[in-house]
CSV table of C-alpha atoms in Angstrom, one decimal:
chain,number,residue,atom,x,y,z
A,333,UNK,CA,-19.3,-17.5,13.4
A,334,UNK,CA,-21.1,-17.7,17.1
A,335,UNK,CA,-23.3,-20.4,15.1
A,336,UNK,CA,-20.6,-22.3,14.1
A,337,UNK,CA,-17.8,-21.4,17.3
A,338,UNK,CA,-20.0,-20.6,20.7
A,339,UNK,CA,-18.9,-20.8,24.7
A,340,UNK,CA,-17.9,-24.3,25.3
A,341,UNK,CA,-16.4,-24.8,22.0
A,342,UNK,CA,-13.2,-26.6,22.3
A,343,UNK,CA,-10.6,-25.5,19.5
A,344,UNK,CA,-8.4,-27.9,18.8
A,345,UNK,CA,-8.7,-30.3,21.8
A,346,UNK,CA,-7.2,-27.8,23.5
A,347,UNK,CA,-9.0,-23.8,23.5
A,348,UNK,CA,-11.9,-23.9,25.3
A,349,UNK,CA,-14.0,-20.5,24.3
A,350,UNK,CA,-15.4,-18.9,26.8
A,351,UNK,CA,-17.3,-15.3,26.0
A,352,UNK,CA,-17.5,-13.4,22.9
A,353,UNK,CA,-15.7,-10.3,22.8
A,354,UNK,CA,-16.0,-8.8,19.4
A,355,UNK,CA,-14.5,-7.5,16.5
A,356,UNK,CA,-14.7,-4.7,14.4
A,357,UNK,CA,-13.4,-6.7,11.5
A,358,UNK,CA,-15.6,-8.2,8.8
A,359,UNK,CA,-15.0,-12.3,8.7
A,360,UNK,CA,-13.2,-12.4,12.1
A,361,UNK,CA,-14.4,-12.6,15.5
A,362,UNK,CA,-12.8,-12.4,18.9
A,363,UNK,CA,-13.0,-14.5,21.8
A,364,UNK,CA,-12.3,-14.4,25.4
A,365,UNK,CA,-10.5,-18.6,25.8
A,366,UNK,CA,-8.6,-20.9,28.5
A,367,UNK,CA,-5.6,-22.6,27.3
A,368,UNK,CA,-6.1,-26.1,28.7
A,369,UNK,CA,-3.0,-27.5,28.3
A,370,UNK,CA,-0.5,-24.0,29.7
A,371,UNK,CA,-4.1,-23.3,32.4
A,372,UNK,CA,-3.8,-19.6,31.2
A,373,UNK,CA,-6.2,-17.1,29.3
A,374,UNK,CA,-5.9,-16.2,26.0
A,375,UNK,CA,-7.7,-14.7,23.2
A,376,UNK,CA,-8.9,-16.5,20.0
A,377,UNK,CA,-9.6,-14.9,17.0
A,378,UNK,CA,-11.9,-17.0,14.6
A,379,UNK,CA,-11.3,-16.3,11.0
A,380,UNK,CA,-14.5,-16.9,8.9
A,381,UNK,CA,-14.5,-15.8,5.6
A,382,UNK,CA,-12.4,-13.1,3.2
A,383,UNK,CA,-8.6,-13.6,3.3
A,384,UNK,CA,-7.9,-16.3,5.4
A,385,UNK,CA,-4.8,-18.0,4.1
A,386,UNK,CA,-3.4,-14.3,3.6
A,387,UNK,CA,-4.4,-14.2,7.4
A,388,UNK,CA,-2.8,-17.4,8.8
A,389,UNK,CA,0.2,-16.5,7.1
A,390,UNK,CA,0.4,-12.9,8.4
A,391,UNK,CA,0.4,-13.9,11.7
A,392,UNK,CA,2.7,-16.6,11.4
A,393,UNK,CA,5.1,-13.8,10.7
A,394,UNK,CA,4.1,-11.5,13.3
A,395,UNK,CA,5.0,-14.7,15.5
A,396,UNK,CA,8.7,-13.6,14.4
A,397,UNK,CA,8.2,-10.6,16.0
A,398,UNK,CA,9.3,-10.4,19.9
A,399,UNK,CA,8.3,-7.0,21.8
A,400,UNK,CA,6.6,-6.2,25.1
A,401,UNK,CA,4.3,-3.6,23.2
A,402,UNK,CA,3.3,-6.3,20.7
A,403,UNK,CA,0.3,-8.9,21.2
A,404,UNK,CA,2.0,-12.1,21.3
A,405,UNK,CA,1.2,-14.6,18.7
A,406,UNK,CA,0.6,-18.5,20.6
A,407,UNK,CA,-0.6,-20.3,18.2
A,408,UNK,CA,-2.2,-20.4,14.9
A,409,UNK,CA,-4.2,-22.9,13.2
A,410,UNK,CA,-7.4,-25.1,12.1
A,411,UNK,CA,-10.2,-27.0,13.9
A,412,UNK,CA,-12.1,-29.9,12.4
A,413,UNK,CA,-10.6,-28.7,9.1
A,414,UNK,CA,-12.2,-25.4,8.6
A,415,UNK,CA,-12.5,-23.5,11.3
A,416,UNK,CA,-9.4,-21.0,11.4
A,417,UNK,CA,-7.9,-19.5,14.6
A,418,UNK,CA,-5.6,-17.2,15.5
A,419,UNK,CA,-4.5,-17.8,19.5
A,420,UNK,CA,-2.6,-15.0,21.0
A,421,UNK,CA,-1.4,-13.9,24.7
A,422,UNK,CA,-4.8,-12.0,26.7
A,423,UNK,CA,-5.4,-8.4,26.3
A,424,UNK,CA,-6.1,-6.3,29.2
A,425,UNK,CA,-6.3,-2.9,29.3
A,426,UNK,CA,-8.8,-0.3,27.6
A,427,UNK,CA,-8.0,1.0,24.3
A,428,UNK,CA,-7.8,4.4,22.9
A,429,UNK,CA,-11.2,4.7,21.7
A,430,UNK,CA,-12.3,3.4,25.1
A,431,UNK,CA,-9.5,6.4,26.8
A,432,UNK,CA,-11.3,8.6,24.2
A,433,UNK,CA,-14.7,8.1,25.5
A,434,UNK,CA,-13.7,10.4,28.4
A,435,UNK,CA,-11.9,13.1,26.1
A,436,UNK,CA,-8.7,14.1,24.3
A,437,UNK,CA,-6.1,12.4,25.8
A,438,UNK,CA,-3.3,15.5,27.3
A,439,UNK,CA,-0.5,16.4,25.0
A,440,UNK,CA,2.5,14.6,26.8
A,441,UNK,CA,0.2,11.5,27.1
A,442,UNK,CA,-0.8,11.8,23.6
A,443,UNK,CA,3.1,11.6,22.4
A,444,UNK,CA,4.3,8.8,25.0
A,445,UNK,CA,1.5,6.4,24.1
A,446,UNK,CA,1.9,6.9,20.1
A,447,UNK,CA,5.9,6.8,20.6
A,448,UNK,CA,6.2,3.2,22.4
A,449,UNK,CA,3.8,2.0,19.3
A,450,UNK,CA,5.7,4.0,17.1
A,451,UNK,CA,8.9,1.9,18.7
A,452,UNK,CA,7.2,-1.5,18.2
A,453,UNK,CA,6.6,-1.0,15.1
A,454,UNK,CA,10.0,-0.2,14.1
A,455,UNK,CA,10.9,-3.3,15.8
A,456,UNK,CA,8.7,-5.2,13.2
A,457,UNK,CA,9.1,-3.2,10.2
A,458,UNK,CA,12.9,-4.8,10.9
A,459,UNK,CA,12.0,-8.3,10.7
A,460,UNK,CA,9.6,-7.1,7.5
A,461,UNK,CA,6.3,-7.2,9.2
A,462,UNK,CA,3.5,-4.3,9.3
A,463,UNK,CA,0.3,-3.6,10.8
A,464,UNK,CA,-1.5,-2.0,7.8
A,465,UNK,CA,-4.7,-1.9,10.1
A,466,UNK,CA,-4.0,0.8,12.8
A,467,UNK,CA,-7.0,2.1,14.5
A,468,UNK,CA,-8.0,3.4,18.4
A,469,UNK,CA,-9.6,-0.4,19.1
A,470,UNK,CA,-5.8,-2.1,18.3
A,471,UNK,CA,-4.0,0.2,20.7
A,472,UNK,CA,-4.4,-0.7,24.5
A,473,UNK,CA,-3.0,0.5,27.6
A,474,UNK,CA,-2.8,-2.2,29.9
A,475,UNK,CA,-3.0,-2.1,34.0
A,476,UNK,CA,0.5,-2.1,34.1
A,477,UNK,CA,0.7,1.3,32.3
A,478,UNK,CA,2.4,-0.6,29.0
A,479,UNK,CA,1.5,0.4,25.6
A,480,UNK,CA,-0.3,-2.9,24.0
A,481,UNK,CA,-0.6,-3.1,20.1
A,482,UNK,CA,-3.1,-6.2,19.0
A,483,UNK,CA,-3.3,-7.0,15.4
A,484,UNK,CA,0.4,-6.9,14.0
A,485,UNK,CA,0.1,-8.3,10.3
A,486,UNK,CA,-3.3,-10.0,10.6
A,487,UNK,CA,-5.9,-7.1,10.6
A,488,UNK,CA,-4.4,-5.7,7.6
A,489,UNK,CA,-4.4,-9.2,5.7
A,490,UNK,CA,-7.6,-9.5,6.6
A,491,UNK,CA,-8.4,-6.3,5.1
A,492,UNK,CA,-6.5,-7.1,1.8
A,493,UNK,CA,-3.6,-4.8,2.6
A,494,UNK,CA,0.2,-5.7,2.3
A,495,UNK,CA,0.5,-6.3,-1.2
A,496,UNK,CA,2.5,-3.0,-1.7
A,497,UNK,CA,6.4,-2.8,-1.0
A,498,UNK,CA,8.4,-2.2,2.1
A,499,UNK,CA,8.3,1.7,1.1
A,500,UNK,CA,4.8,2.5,0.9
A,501,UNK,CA,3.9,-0.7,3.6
A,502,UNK,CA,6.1,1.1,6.2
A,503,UNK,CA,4.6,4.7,4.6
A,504,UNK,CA,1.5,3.1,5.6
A,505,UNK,CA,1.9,2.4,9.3
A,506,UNK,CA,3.7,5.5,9.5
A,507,UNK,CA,0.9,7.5,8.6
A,508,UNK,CA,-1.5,5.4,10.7
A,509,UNK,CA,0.4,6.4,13.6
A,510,UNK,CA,0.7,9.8,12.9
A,511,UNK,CA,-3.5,9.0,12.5
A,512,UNK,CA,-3.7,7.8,16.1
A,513,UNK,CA,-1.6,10.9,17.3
A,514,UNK,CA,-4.3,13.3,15.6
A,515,UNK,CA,-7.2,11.0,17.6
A,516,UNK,CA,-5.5,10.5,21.1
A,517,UNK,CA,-4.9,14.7,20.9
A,518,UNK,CA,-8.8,15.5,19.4
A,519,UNK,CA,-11.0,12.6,20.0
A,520,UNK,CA,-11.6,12.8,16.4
A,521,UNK,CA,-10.8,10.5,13.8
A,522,UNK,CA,-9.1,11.6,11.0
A,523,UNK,CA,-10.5,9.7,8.0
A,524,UNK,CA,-8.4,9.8,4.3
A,525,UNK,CA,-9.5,9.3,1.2
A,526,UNK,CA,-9.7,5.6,0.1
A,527,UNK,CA,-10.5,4.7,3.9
A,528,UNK,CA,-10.5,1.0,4.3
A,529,UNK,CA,-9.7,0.9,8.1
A,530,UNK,CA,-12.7,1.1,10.3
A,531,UNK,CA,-13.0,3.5,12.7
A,532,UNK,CA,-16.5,3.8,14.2
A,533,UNK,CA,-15.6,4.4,17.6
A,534,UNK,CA,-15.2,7.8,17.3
A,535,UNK,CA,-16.4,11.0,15.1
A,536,UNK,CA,-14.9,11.9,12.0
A,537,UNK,CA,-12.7,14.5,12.3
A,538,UNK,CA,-14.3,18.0,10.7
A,539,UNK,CA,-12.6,19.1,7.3
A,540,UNK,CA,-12.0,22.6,5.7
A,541,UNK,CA,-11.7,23.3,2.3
A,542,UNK,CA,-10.7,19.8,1.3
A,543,UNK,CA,-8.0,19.6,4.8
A,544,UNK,CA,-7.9,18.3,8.0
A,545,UNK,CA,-8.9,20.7,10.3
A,546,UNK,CA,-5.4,20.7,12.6
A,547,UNK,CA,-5.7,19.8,16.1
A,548,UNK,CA,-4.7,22.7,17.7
A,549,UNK,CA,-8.0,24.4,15.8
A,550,UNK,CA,-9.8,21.8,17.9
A,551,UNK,CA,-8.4,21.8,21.5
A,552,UNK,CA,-6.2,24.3,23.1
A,553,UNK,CA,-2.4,23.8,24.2
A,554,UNK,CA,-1.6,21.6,21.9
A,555,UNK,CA,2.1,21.9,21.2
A,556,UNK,CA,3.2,23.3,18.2
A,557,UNK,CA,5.7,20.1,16.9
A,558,UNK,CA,2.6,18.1,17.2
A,559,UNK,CA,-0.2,20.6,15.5
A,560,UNK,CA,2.4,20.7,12.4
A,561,UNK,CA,3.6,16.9,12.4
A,562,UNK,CA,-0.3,15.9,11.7
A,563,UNK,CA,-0.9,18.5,9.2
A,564,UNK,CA,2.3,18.0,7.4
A,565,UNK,CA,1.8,14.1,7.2
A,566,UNK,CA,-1.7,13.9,6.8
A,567,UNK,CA,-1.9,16.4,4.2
A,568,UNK,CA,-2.0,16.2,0.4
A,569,UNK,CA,1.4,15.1,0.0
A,570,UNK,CA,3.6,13.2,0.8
A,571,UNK,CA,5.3,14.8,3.7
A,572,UNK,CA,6.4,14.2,7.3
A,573,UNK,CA,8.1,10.7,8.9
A,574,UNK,CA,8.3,7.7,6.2
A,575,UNK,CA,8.6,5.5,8.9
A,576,UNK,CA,8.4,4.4,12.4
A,577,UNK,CA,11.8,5.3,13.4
A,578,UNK,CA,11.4,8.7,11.9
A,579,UNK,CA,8.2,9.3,13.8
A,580,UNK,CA,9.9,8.1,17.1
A,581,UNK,CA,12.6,10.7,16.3
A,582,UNK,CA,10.1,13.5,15.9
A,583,UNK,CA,8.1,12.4,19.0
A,584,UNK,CA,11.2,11.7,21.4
A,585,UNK,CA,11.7,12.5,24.4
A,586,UNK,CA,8.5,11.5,26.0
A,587,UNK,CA,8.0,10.6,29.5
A,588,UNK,CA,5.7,8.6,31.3
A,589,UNK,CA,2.3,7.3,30.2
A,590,UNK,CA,0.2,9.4,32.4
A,591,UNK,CA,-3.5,7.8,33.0
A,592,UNK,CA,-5.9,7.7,35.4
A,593,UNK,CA,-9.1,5.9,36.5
A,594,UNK,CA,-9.0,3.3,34.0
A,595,UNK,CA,-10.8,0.9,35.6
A,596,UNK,CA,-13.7,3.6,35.2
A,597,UNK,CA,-13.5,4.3,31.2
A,598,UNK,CA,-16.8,5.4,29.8
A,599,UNK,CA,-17.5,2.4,27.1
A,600,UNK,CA,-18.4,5.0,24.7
A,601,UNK,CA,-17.5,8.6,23.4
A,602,UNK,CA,-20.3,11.0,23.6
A,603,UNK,CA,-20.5,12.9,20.4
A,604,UNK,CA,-20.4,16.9,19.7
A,605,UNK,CA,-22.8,18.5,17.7
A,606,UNK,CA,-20.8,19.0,14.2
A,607,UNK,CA,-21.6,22.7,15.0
A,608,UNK,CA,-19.1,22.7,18.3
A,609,UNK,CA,-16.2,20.6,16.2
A,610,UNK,CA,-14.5,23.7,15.7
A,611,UNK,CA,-14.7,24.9,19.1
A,612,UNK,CA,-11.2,24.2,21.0
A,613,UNK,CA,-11.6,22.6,23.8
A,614,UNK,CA,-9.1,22.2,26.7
A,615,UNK,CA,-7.4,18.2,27.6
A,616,UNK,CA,-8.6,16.9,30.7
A,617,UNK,CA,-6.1,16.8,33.2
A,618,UNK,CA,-4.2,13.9,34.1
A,619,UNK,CA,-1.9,12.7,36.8
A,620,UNK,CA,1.4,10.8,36.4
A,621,UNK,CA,2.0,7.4,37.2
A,622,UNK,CA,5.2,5.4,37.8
A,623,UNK,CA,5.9,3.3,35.0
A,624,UNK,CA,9.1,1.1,33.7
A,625,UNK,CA,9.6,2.2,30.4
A,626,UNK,CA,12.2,0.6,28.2
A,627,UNK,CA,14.5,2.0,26.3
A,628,UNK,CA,13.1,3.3,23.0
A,629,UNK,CA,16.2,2.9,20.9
A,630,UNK,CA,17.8,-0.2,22.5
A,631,UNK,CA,14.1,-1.8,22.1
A,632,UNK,CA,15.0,-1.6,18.4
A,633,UNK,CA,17.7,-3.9,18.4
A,634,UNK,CA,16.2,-6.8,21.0
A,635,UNK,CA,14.5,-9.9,19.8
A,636,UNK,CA,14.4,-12.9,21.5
A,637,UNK,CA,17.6,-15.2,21.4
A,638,UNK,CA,17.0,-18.2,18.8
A,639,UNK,CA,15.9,-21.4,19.7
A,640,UNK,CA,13.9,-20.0,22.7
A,641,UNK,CA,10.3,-20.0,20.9
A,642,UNK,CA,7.5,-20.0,23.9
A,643,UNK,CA,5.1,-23.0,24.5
A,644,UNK,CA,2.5,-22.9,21.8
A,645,UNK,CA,4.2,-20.2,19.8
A,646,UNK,CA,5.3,-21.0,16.1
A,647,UNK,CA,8.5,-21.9,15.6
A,648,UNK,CA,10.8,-19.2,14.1
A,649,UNK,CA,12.0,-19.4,10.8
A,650,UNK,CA,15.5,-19.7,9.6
A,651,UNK,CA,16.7,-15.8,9.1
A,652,UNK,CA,17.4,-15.6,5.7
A,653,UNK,CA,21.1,-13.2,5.1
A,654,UNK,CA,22.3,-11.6,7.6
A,655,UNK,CA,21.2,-11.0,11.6
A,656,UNK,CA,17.8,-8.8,11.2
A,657,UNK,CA,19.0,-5.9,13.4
A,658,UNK,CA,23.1,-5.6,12.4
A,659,UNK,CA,22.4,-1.7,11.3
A,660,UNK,CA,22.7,0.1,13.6
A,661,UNK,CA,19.5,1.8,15.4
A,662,UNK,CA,18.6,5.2,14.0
């Protein structure tokens, strides 16, 4: 797309691109913009080829979707009449696979970040929105020590996902979670048959005799709830949490997102000779900092009053039945 989109590029009359940063995602690519109108920075996500009206309305929807751990959707549209973009608020922060780079992430860490995502996406899969895409690159930890998931419903219509129903969709994420638990604790990804999320930050975690090796095999003091949760859902059946409420029940209680030096995150893992993969090595340690963190269950049941969309945001829809959250949180 940089032949088509490049720095200068206004969007819209009103996105002016700025820098390149990337994507992992064939037919999309990601760039660093100034909203012109608001003054403010945003991302801009350039949809080229494969999906794209699957896209556009995938994160429409995710635009429905109001938590502080969930990229917000601006705006979403088309420039000149074929150029489609997805605008959504900046992203700061590194992201797991950049965290990786430096090692497996301690224990405790390991369960706080993967809970507060585990929490958003409960607070999606209620208004009937997934990720279908989770990865280390979508999963960021900002500079205010806030779990930051990018990517809610677009990466995985981009990647053709979604076309299941709400069982195996929220199965899905589930297990994709549960994915990035086994990463943030080993530095290894865990890769499962029929892969269609990339992953090539990191190394492919080692297998034995057809099964995940568990991550307490690879790095020592890993707590026992956590070995057994990965093996059990990422196993050959179809155990463990169904969904993200389960997992936040099996996770819970965590405490605060430990991190430090982020400003100094290696930007790349350095990779173990496949002979030293079974070799358990100990977490780096890690030092605790202060952090507001809300309320995992009462997170479930908060959405933004109606009628109170945010400049450039798409309008919410009409809820069709009944309030999205009247159950009660589990």
């Amino acid at each position: 797309m940089e032949d088509v989109v490049g720095r200068g590029t206004v969007l819209a009359g009103r996105y002016r691109v700025l820098q390149l940063v990337g994507s992992d995602l064939p037919g999309a690519s990601s760039w660093q913009a100034t909203d012109q109108i608001l003054d403010r920075p945003v991302r801009v996500r350039v949809l080229e080829q494969g999906n794209v009206a699957q896209a556009l309305d995938a994160a429409r929807r995710a635009a429905l979707v109001s938590d502080p751990r969930l990229v917000r959707v601006l705006d979403v549209g088309t420039h000149q009449g074929s150029i489609s973009y997805v605008v959504t608020e900046q992203v700061t922060g590194p992201s797991l696979s950049d965290l990786l780079a430096r090692g497996p992430l301690s224990a405790d860490q390991a369960r706080a970040v993967v809970g507060e995502a585990a929490a958003a996406l409960e607070v999606a899969r209620r208004r009937g929105v997934h990720h279908l895409a989770l990865r280390p690159t979508v999963l960021h930890v900002t500079p205010e020590d806030r779990v930051l998931l990018t990517g809610l419903a677009l990466d995985g219509a981009l990647l053709g996902q979604g076309l299941g129903d709400a069982r195996s969709t929220t199965r899905a994420d589930t297990v994709g979670l549960v994915r990035l638990l086994y990463a943030a604790l080993t530095g290894r990804w865990p890769t499962l048959d029929g892969e269609i999320v990339p992953s090539d930050t990191l190394p492919a975690a080692p297998v034995r005799d057809g099964l995940l090796v568990p991550p307490a095999d690879l790095v020592r003091g890993i707590p026992a709830d956590l070995d057994t949760l990965c093996a059990v859902t990422l196993g050959p059946h179809e155990d463990g949490p169904h969904s993200p409420a389960e997992l936040v029940r099996e996770l819970e209680p965590w405490g605060e997102i430990r991190t430090i030096g982020l400003g100094e995150v290696l930007a790349a893992a350095a990779t173990a000779p496949l002979e030293e993969q079974l070799t358990p090595a100990a977490p780096p340690e890690t030092r605790p900092v202060q952090v507001q963190r809300q309320s995992v269950r009462s997170a479930f049941d908060e959405q933004a009053p109606a009628g109170t969309g945010r400049p450039g945001t798409p309008p919410p829809a009409h809820p069709r039945g009944g309030p999205a959250f009247a159950q009660s949180a589990p």
